[in-house]
Tab-separated table of C-alpha atoms and ligand atoms in Angstrom:
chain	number	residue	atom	x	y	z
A	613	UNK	CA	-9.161	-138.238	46.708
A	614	UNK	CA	-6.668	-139.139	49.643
A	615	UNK	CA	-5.292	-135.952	51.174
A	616	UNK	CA	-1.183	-136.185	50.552
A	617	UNK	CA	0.958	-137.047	53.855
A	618	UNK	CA	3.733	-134.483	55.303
A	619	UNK	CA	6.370	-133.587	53.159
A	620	UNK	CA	4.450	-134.281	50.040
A	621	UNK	CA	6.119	-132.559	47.162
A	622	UNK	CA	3.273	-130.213	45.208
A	623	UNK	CA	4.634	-131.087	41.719
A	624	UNK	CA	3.994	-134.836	42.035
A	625	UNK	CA	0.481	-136.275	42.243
A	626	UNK	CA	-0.683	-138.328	45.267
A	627	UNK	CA	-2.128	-141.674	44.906
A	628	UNK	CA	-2.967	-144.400	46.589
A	629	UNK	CA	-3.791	-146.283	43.851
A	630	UNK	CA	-2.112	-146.958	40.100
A	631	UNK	CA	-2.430	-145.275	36.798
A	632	UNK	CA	-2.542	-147.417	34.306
A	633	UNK	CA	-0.395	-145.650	31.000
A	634	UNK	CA	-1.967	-146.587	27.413
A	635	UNK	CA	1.405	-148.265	26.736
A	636	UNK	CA	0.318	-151.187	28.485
A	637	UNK	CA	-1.235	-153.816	26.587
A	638	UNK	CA	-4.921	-155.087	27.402
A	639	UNK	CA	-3.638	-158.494	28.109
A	640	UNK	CA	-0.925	-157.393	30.477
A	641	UNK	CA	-4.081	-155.416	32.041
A	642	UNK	CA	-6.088	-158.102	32.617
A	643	UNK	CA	-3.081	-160.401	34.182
A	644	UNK	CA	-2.190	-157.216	36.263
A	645	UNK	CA	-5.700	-156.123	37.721
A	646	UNK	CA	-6.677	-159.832	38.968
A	647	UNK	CA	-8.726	-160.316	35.735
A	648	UNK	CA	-10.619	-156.816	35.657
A	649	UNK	CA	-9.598	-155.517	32.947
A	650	UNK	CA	-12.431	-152.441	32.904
A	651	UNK	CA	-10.492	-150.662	36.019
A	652	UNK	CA	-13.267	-150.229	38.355
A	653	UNK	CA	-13.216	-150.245	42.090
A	654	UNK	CA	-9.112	-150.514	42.003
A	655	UNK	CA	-7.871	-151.418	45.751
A	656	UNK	CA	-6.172	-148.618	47.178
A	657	UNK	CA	-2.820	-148.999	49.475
A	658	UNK	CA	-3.264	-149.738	52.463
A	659	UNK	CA	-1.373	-146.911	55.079
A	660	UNK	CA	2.280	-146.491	54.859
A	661	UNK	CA	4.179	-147.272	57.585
A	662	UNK	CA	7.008	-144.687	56.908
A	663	UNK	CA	6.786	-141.507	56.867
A	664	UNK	CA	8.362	-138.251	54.896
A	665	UNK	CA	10.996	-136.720	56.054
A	666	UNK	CA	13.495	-133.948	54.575
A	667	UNK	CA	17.416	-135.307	55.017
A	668	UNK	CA	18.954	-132.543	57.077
A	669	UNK	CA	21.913	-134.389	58.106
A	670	UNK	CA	25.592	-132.880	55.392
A	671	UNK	CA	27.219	-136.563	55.845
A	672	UNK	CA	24.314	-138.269	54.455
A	673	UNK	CA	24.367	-139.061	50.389
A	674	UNK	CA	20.715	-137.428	49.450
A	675	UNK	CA	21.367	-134.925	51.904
A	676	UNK	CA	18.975	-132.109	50.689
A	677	UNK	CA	16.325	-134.548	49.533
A	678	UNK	CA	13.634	-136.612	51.220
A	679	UNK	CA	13.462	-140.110	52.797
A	680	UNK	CA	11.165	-142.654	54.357
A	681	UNK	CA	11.377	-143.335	57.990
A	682	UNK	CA	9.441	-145.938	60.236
A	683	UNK	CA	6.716	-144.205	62.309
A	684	UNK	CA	6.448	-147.020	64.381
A	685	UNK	CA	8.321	-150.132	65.049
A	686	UNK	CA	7.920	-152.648	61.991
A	687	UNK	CA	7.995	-156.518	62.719
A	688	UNK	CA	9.852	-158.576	60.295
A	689	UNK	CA	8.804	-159.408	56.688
A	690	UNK	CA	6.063	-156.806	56.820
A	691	UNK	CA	4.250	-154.762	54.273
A	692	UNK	CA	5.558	-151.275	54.709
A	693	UNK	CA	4.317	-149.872	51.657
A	694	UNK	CA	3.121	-150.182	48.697
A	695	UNK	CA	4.838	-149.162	45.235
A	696	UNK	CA	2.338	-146.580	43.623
A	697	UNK	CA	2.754	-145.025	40.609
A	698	UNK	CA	2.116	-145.020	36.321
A	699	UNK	CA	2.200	-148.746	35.621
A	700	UNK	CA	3.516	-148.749	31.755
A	701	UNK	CA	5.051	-150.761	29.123
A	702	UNK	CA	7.311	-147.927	27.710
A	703	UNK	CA	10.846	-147.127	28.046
A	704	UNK	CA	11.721	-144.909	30.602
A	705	UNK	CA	15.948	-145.015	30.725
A	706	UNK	CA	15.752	-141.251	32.330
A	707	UNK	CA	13.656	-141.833	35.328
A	708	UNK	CA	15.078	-142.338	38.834
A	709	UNK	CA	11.472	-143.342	40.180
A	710	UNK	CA	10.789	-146.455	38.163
A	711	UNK	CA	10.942	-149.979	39.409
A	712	UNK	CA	10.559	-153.193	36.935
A	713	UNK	CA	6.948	-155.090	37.812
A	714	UNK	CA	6.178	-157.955	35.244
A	715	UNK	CA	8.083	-159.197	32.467
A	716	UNK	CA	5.580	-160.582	30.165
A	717	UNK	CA	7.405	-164.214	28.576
A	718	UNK	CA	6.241	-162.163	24.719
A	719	UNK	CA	8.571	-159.431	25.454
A	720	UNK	CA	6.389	-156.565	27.096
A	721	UNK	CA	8.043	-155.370	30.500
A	722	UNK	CA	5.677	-153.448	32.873
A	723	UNK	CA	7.456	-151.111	35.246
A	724	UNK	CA	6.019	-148.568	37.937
A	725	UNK	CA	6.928	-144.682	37.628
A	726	UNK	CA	6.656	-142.659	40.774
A	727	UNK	CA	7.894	-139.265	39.073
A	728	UNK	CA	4.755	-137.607	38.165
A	729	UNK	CA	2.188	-139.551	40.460
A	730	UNK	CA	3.184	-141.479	43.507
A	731	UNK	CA	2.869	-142.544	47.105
A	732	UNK	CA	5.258	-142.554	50.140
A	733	UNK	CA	6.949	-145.203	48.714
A	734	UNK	CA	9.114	-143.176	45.688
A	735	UNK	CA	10.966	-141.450	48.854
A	736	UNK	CA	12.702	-145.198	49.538
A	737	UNK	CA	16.878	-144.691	49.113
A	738	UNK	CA	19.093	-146.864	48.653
A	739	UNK	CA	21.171	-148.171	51.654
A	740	UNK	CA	24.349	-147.347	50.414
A	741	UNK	CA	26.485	-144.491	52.175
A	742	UNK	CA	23.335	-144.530	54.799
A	743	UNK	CA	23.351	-148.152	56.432
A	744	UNK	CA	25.457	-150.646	56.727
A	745	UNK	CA	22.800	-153.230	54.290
A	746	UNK	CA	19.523	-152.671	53.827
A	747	UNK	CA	16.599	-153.276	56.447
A	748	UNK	CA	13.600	-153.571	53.219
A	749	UNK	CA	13.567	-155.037	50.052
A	750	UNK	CA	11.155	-154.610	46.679
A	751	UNK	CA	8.972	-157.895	46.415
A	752	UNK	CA	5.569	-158.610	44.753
A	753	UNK	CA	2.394	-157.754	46.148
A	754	UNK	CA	-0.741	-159.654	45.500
A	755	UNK	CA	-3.892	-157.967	46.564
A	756	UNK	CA	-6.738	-160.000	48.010
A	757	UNK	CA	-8.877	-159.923	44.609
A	758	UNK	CA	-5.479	-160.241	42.768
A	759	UNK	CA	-3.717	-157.689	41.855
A	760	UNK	CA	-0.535	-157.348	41.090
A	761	UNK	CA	1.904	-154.542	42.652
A	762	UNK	CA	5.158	-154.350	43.366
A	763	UNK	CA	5.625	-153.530	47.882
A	764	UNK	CA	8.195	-152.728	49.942
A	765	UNK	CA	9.017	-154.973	52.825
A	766	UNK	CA	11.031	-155.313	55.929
A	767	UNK	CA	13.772	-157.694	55.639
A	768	UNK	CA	14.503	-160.373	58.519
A	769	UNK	CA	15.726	-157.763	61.176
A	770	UNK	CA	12.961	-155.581	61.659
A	771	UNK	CA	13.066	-151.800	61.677
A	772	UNK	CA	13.129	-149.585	64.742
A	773	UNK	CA	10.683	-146.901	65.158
A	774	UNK	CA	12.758	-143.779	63.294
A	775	UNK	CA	14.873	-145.558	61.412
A	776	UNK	CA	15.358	-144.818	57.898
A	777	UNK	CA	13.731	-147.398	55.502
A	778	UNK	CA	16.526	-148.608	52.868
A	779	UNK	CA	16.254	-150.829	50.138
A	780	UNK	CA	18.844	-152.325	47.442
A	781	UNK	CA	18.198	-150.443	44.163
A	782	UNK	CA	21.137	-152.780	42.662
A	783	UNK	CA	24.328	-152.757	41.461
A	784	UNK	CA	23.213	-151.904	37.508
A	785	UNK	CA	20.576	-149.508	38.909
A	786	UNK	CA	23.804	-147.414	40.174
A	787	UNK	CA	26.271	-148.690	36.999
A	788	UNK	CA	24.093	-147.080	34.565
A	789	UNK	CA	23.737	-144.078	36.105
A	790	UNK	CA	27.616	-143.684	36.659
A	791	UNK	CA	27.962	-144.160	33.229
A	792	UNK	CA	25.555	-141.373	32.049
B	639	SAM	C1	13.555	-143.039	44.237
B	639	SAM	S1	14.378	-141.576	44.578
B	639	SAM	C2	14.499	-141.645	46.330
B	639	SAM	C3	13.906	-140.411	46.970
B	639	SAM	C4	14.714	-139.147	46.813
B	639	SAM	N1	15.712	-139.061	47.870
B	639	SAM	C5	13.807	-137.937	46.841
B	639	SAM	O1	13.840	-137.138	47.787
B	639	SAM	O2	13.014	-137.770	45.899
B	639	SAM	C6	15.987	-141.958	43.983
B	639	SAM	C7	16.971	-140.830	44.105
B	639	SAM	O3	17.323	-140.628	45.471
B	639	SAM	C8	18.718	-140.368	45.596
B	639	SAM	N2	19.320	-141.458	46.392
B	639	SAM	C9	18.707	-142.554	46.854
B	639	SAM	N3	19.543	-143.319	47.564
B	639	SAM	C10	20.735	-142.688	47.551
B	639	SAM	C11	22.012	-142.987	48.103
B	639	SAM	N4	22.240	-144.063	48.832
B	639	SAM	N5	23.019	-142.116	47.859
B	639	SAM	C12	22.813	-140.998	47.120
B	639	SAM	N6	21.621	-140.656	46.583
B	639	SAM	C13	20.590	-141.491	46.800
B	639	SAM	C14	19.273	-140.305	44.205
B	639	SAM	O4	19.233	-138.945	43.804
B	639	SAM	C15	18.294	-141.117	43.410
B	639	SAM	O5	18.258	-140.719	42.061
């Protein structure tokens, strides 16, 4: 088992690779794990390139919370890190850690939840009240045998070494929680 980075929260399991929930079907397993279906010798992450940190600073929005911050300078359109979590097929409306992964053309839509089991990648926030526009988006991830995960990358920019890593959780992402 990888040993957790800094910061890592103690009720949240490390990973560096996903859990697949039995939600998801087995042909949405065998699409998702390059056509290994059985689970076996699942590619792990490679390193983050952000790290932890607590937000310390009153003005900022998740002041009291964590973030992800660049521990070295990243060149553009780079892999910072990938999107770990429970890969499932259920609904999870309540969950501020899940991110959409497949939508299967049947109907079954695969998402990733970092609540209960994670990497450094469920500490992303969202640009807004931080940075002017983001400087990383969510994008697909194809491992070399296949694989299909969801990473986050550096947008055209760059990121300076210490900067906070941002992405664009979207408009509805914020909408429906507004609402609730
Ligand atoms: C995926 S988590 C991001 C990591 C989170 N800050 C933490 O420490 O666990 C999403 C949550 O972070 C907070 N968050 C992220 N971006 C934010 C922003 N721009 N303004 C306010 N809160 C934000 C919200 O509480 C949101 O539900």
């Amino acid at each position: 088992m990888t040993r957790p980075p800094k910061n890592w929260p103690a009720h949240v399991q490390y990973s560096t690779v996903p859990y697949f929930h039995s939600s998801v079907s087995g042909d949405a397993l065998s699409f998702l794990k390059g056509g290994d279906s059985k689970g076996i010798s699942l590619p792990s992450a490679p390193p983050s390139l952000g790290g932890i940190r607590p937000i310390v600073d009153p003005s900022h929005p998740a002041h009291g919370q964590h973030g992800l911050f660049a521990t070295r300078k990243i060149a553009a359109h780079t892999l910072i890190v990938e999107y770990i979590g429970e890969v499932h097929s259920d609904e999870r409306p309540t969950s501020d850690y899940d991110i959409s992964l497949y939508r299967f053309p049947g109907g079954e839509n695969v998402g990733v939840d970092a609540t209960a089991i994670g990497n450094e990648a469920r500490f992303v926030n969202d640009y807004r009240g931080i940075r002017p526009k983001p400087n990383a988006q969510f994008a697909d991830r194809w491992t070399a045998r296949g694989d299909l995960r969801i990473g986050i990358w550096s947008l055209a920019s760059g990121i300076r070494k210490g900067d906070e890593i941002v992405v664009s959780y979207g408009k509805s992402w914020w909408a429906a929680r507004s609402l609730s």
